[in-house]
Amino acid sequence: MTLQHPRRRSVLLATAAVSAAAAAPAAASGAPGSGGRGPLVIGHRGAAGWRPEHTASAYTFAVRAGADWIEPDLVPTKDHVLVVRHENEISGTTDVARRPEFAGRRTTKTVDGRSVTGWFTEDFTLAELRTLRAVERLPLVRNRNTVFDGRERIMTFQEVVDLARALSREHGRQITVFPETKHPAYFRSVGLPLEPALIRLVRRNRLTARECVVQSFDPSSLLEVASARLGLPLWQALGTSGGPYGHPVTYQEMMTPAGLREIATYARWAGPDKSSLVPLSTLLEDAHAAGLKVGAYTFRAENRYLPAEYRRGAAPNDFGDAFAEYAFHFGRGVDAVVTDFPDLAATARDGRRS
């Protein structure tokens, strides 16, 4: 089993040794941003449970609630600036669909083998995107968040870095940025590769292993970042079905002991869906045996996202017993949780020590 894109075999083989070297100092440095407080709390797109995702208020809320890391998803603009959105299709996270001046930009594209219709960041300059405003992505689930619709603009990754540093000073602890490269193969195919822009920004800001951890579902994206010898920890995200787009390997194969040992040659972290760590799974123990830290995603509080035993009442959008779910995973020994509700995760973590 090899984690490679058929057309990028030579690049991956050439960078595998570089990746291993990049992972080694990260392993020695421990978990950036943790301060020895226990499992890391990672604010998923900020604090997406309480504010529209990927906004300054969502990131700020996350840190003030106890998050150690904040997660920006990276996509490019037409003029190749990295901005933070969950997807490059932005009709669900901005007011673009209600903006008549951009009606003609609506189109259909094939992104990682999937047909998607809407408005795409790569068809807008940064200046044009600046005119849009963020909205709640799940208004039927999180109606309370819609009160913030239209109040904030799209952020660049540079602005997230600047905000993280300002919040680090404000709170007297290191806040780590945790960028994810989204759809790397697609953006390479349209001439807007993510990795060179990310590498330039890391170098320009002199980001250290304590300030930045790079994640992707695509191992070739991580290997390209590693080839730049930035010294940053890398996080291999793992899906529940299929495999990284364009690669012959499946996520299930990547989560075997052999697959995890291969991940450990270039990454410091493995990031599975929390459902992959349920009882009878040895994934957590196998990853630790391979020398990897494990960060599980995505923890939410609503019944619809909780296992049946943690749901309370019949309403799918009411909160269930999220604390019990955190307690289970903390008890198993996860090293980090990626959560829409960092306040709940921090309370659950800190309560274990009281």
Coordinates of C-alpha atoms in Angstrom, one line a residue:
M1 CA 0.0 0.0 0.0
T2 CA 1.3 3.4 -0.9
L3 CA -0.2 6.9 -0.4
Q4 CA 0.4 8.5 -3.7
H5 CA -1.3 10.0 -6.7
P6 CA -0.4 8.0 -9.8
R7 CA 0.9 11.1 -11.6
R8 CA 2.9 12.4 -8.6
R9 CA 4.8 9.2 -7.8
S10 CA 8.3 10.7 -8.4
V11 CA 7.4 13.8 -6.3
L12 CA 6.1 11.7 -3.4
L13 CA 9.0 9.3 -3.4
A14 CA 11.5 12.2 -3.5
T15 CA 9.8 14.0 -0.6
A16 CA 9.1 11.1 1.7
A17 CA 12.5 11.4 3.4
V18 CA 12.1 15.1 3.7
S19 CA 8.7 14.6 5.3
A20 CA 10.1 12.2 7.8
A21 CA 12.8 14.7 8.7
A22 CA 10.2 17.4 9.1
A23 CA 8.0 15.3 11.4
A24 CA 10.9 14.4 13.7
P25 CA 11.4 17.8 15.3
A26 CA 7.7 18.2 15.7
A27 CA 7.5 15.0 17.6
A28 CA 10.2 16.3 20.0
S29 CA 8.4 19.5 20.6
G30 CA 5.2 17.9 21.8
A31 CA 1.8 19.3 21.1
P32 CA 2.0 23.0 20.2
G33 CA -0.3 25.2 22.1
S34 CA -1.3 22.7 24.8
G35 CA 0.7 24.2 27.6
G36 CA 0.6 20.8 29.3
R37 CA -3.1 21.2 30.1
G38 CA -4.2 17.9 28.7
P39 CA -5.9 17.0 25.4
L40 CA -5.9 19.9 23.0
V41 CA -9.2 21.7 22.2
I42 CA -9.3 22.7 18.6
G43 CA -11.9 25.3 17.5
H44 CA -13.5 23.9 14.3
R45 CA -13.7 26.8 11.9
G46 CA -13.5 28.9 15.1
A47 CA -16.5 28.2 17.3
A48 CA -19.0 27.2 14.6
G49 CA -21.6 26.2 17.1
W50 CA -21.9 29.8 18.3
R51 CA -21.0 32.0 15.4
P52 CA -21.0 31.8 11.6
E53 CA -17.9 29.8 10.8
H54 CA -14.5 31.2 9.7
T55 CA -15.3 34.7 11.0
A56 CA -13.2 36.8 13.3
S57 CA -15.8 36.6 16.0
A58 CA -15.9 32.8 15.7
Y59 CA -12.2 32.5 16.2
T60 CA -12.1 35.0 19.0
F61 CA -15.0 33.2 20.8
A62 CA -13.2 29.9 20.4
V63 CA -10.0 31.2 22.1
R64 CA -11.8 33.0 24.9
A65 CA -13.7 29.8 25.5
G66 CA -10.5 27.8 25.9
A67 CA -9.5 26.6 22.5
D68 CA -5.7 25.9 22.0
W69 CA -5.8 25.9 18.2
I70 CA -8.1 27.5 15.7
E71 CA -8.9 25.9 12.3
P72 CA -9.0 27.9 9.0
D73 CA -9.9 26.0 5.8
L74 CA -7.9 27.4 2.9
V75 CA -9.2 28.2 -0.6
P76 CA -7.8 30.6 -3.2
T77 CA -9.2 33.7 -4.8
K78 CA -8.9 34.4 -8.6
D79 CA -5.8 36.6 -7.8
H80 CA -4.3 33.7 -5.7
V81 CA -4.8 35.0 -2.2
L82 CA -5.6 32.4 0.5
V83 CA -8.9 33.0 2.1
V84 CA -10.8 31.0 4.8
R85 CA -14.0 29.2 3.8
H86 CA -15.2 25.7 4.4
E87 CA -15.5 25.2 0.7
N88 CA -14.6 27.1 -2.4
E89 CA -18.4 27.1 -3.2
I90 CA -19.7 29.9 -1.0
S91 CA -23.5 30.1 -1.5
G92 CA -24.0 28.5 1.9
T93 CA -21.6 30.6 3.8
T94 CA -22.0 34.1 2.3
D95 CA -24.7 36.3 1.0
V96 CA -23.5 35.9 -2.6
A97 CA -26.7 34.4 -3.8
R98 CA -28.6 37.6 -2.9
R99 CA -26.1 39.8 -4.7
P100 CA -27.5 40.7 -8.1
E101 CA -24.1 42.0 -9.3
F102 CA -22.7 38.5 -9.1
A103 CA -25.7 36.6 -10.5
G104 CA -23.7 35.8 -13.7
R105 CA -20.9 34.1 -11.7
R106 CA -23.2 31.1 -10.8
T107 CA -21.8 28.1 -12.5
T108 CA -21.3 24.3 -12.3
K109 CA -17.9 22.7 -11.8
T110 CA -16.5 19.3 -11.1
V111 CA -14.5 19.4 -7.9
D112 CA -12.7 16.2 -6.9
G113 CA -15.0 14.2 -9.1
R114 CA -18.2 15.8 -7.8
S115 CA -20.5 18.1 -9.7
V116 CA -21.1 21.3 -7.7
T117 CA -23.3 24.3 -8.7
G118 CA -22.9 27.7 -7.1
W119 CA -20.4 30.5 -6.7
F120 CA -16.7 29.8 -6.3
T121 CA -13.9 31.7 -4.6
E122 CA -11.6 31.2 -7.5
D123 CA -13.9 33.2 -9.8
F124 CA -13.7 36.3 -7.5
T125 CA -10.8 38.6 -6.8
L126 CA -10.1 39.3 -3.1
A127 CA -11.5 42.8 -3.6
E128 CA -14.8 41.3 -4.8
L129 CA -15.0 38.8 -2.0
R130 CA -14.4 41.6 0.5
T131 CA -17.8 43.0 -0.6
L132 CA -19.6 39.8 0.6
R133 CA -20.7 39.0 4.1
A134 CA -20.6 35.8 6.1
V135 CA -23.8 33.9 7.0
E136 CA -24.6 30.8 9.1
R137 CA -24.0 27.7 7.1
L138 CA -26.6 25.6 9.0
P139 CA -29.5 28.0 9.6
L140 CA -32.1 25.2 10.2
V141 CA -29.9 23.6 12.8
R142 CA -28.4 26.7 14.4
N143 CA -31.0 29.3 14.0
R144 CA -29.6 31.3 16.9
N145 CA -26.5 32.0 14.8
T146 CA -28.4 33.7 12.0
V147 CA -28.6 36.9 14.2
F148 CA -25.0 37.4 13.2
D149 CA -25.6 37.0 9.4
G150 CA -24.2 39.9 7.4
R151 CA -22.0 41.3 10.1
E152 CA -18.6 40.1 9.0
R153 CA -16.6 39.8 5.9
I154 CA -14.4 36.9 4.5
M155 CA -11.0 36.7 6.1
T156 CA -7.7 36.0 4.5
F157 CA -5.4 33.4 6.1
Q158 CA -3.0 36.3 6.8
E159 CA -5.7 37.9 8.9
V160 CA -6.2 34.7 10.9
V161 CA -2.5 34.5 11.6
D162 CA -2.5 38.1 12.8
L163 CA -5.6 37.5 14.9
A164 CA -4.1 34.3 16.5
R165 CA -1.0 36.3 17.5
A166 CA -3.0 39.1 18.9
L167 CA -5.1 36.6 20.9
S168 CA -2.0 34.8 22.1
R169 CA -0.8 38.1 23.6
E170 CA -4.2 38.9 25.1
H171 CA -4.5 35.5 26.8
G172 CA -0.9 34.9 27.7
R173 CA -0.8 31.5 26.0
Q174 CA 0.1 30.2 22.5
I175 CA -2.8 30.0 20.1
T176 CA -1.9 27.8 17.2
V177 CA -3.3 28.1 13.7
F178 CA -4.4 24.8 12.1
P179 CA -4.9 25.4 8.4
E180 CA -6.4 22.7 6.1
T181 CA -5.6 22.7 2.4
K182 CA -9.0 22.1 0.7
H183 CA -9.2 20.3 -2.6
P184 CA -5.5 20.5 -3.4
A185 CA -5.7 18.4 -6.6
Y186 CA -8.5 20.5 -8.0
F187 CA -6.8 23.8 -7.4
R188 CA -3.6 22.5 -9.0
S189 CA -5.6 21.6 -12.1
V190 CA -7.0 25.2 -12.4
G191 CA -3.6 26.8 -11.9
L192 CA -4.1 28.0 -8.3
P193 CA -2.1 25.5 -6.2
L194 CA -2.5 26.0 -2.5
E195 CA 0.9 24.9 -1.2
P196 CA 3.2 27.5 -2.7
A197 CA 1.0 30.3 -1.4
L198 CA 0.8 28.6 2.0
I199 CA 4.6 28.1 2.1
R200 CA 5.2 31.7 1.2
L201 CA 2.9 32.9 4.0
V202 CA 4.5 30.7 6.6
R203 CA 8.0 31.9 5.6
R204 CA 6.9 35.6 5.5
N205 CA 5.4 35.3 9.0
R206 CA 8.2 33.1 10.3
L207 CA 5.6 30.7 11.7
T208 CA 7.1 28.1 14.1
A209 CA 6.0 24.6 15.0
R210 CA 4.2 26.1 18.0
E211 CA 2.3 28.5 15.9
C212 CA 1.1 26.4 13.0
V213 CA 0.2 22.8 12.2
V214 CA -0.9 22.0 8.6
Q215 CA -3.6 19.5 7.9
S216 CA -5.0 17.8 4.8
F217 CA -6.9 14.8 3.7
D218 CA -4.6 14.7 0.7
P219 CA -1.1 13.2 1.6
S220 CA 0.5 14.7 -1.5
S221 CA -0.4 18.2 -0.3
L222 CA 1.3 17.4 3.1
L223 CA 4.3 16.0 1.3
E224 CA 4.6 19.2 -0.8
V225 CA 4.5 21.3 2.4
A226 CA 7.1 19.1 4.0
S227 CA 9.4 19.4 1.0
A228 CA 9.7 23.1 1.8
R229 CA 11.4 22.1 5.1
L230 CA 9.4 24.5 7.2
G231 CA 9.7 22.4 10.3
L232 CA 5.9 22.4 10.9
P233 CA 4.0 19.4 12.3
L234 CA 1.7 17.8 9.7
W235 CA -1.8 16.2 10.3
Q236 CA -3.1 13.6 8.1
A237 CA -6.9 13.8 8.1
L238 CA -8.8 10.5 7.6
G239 CA -12.3 10.1 6.2
T240 CA -14.8 7.4 6.9
S241 CA -15.3 6.2 3.3
G242 CA -13.4 6.2 0.0
G243 CA -9.9 7.7 0.0
P244 CA -8.0 10.8 -0.8
Y245 CA -9.0 12.1 -4.2
G246 CA -6.7 10.8 -7.0
H247 CA -5.0 8.2 -4.7
P248 CA -5.4 4.5 -5.0
V249 CA -5.4 3.9 -1.3
T250 CA -8.6 4.0 0.9
Y251 CA -8.9 5.6 4.3
Q252 CA -9.6 2.2 5.8
E253 CA -6.2 1.1 4.5
M254 CA -4.6 4.2 5.8
M255 CA -6.0 3.3 9.3
T256 CA -4.5 -0.1 9.4
P257 CA -1.3 -0.6 11.5
A258 CA 0.8 -0.6 8.3
G259 CA -1.0 2.5 6.9
L260 CA -0.5 4.4 10.2
R261 CA 3.2 3.5 10.1
E262 CA 3.4 5.0 6.6
I263 CA 1.6 8.1 7.7
A264 CA 4.2 8.5 10.5
T265 CA 7.0 8.8 8.0
Y266 CA 5.6 12.3 7.0
A267 CA 3.1 13.4 9.6
R268 CA 3.0 13.9 13.4
W269 CA -0.8 13.5 13.7
A270 CA -3.6 11.3 12.5
G271 CA -7.0 12.9 12.4
P272 CA -9.9 10.3 12.1
D273 CA -13.6 10.9 12.4
K274 CA -14.6 10.3 16.0
S275 CA -16.8 7.4 14.8
S276 CA -13.7 5.5 13.8
L277 CA -12.6 5.4 17.5
V278 CA -15.7 3.7 18.9
P279 CA -15.4 0.5 21.0
L280 CA -13.9 -2.5 19.3
S281 CA -11.6 -0.2 17.2
T282 CA -7.9 -0.4 17.9
L283 CA -7.2 2.7 15.8
L284 CA -6.2 4.9 18.7
E285 CA -3.8 2.3 20.1
D286 CA -2.4 1.4 16.7
A287 CA -1.7 5.1 15.9
H288 CA 0.0 5.7 19.2
A289 CA 2.1 2.6 18.6
A290 CA 3.1 4.1 15.3
G291 CA 4.3 7.2 17.1
L292 CA 1.4 9.4 16.0
K293 CA -0.8 11.7 18.0
V294 CA -4.5 11.3 17.4
G295 CA -7.0 14.2 17.0
A296 CA -10.6 13.2 16.5
Y297 CA -13.2 15.2 14.6
T298 CA -15.9 16.7 14.7
F299 CA -17.6 17.1 18.1
R300 CA -20.9 18.8 18.2
A301 CA -23.6 19.2 20.9
E302 CA -26.8 18.7 19.0
N303 CA -28.6 15.4 19.2
R304 CA -28.4 14.8 15.5
Y305 CA -24.6 14.6 15.7
L306 CA -24.3 12.5 18.9
P307 CA -24.3 8.8 19.2
A308 CA -27.7 7.5 20.4
E309 CA -26.7 6.9 23.9
Y310 CA -25.8 10.5 24.4
R311 CA -29.0 12.0 22.9
R312 CA -31.5 13.7 25.3
G313 CA -35.1 14.1 24.2
A314 CA -36.5 13.7 20.7
A315 CA -35.7 17.1 19.1
P316 CA -32.7 16.7 16.7
N317 CA -31.3 20.2 17.3
D318 CA -31.6 20.1 21.1
F319 CA -28.4 19.6 23.0
G320 CA -27.6 16.1 24.2
D321 CA -25.0 14.9 26.7
A322 CA -22.0 16.2 24.9
F323 CA -19.9 16.1 28.1
A324 CA -20.4 12.3 28.3
E325 CA -19.1 11.9 24.8
Y326 CA -16.0 14.1 25.6
A327 CA -15.4 12.0 28.7
F328 CA -15.5 8.8 26.7
H329 CA -12.9 10.0 24.2
F330 CA -10.7 11.7 26.8
G331 CA -10.8 8.5 28.8
R332 CA -9.7 6.5 25.7
G333 CA -6.6 8.8 25.4
V334 CA -7.2 11.0 22.4
D335 CA -4.6 13.8 22.2
A336 CA -7.0 16.4 20.7
V337 CA -10.6 17.0 19.8
V338 CA -11.9 19.2 16.9
T339 CA -15.1 20.8 18.0
D340 CA -17.8 23.3 17.0
F341 CA -18.2 24.0 20.8
P342 CA -14.8 24.6 22.3
D343 CA -16.3 26.0 25.5
L344 CA -17.9 22.6 26.2
A345 CA -14.8 20.7 25.3
A346 CA -12.6 22.9 27.5
T347 CA -15.1 22.5 30.4
A348 CA -15.1 18.7 29.9
R349 CA -11.3 18.6 29.8
D350 CA -10.7 20.9 32.7
G351 CA -13.3 19.2 34.8
R352 CA -11.3 16.0 34.7
R353 CA -8.6 17.6 36.7
S354 CA -10.7 19.2 39.4

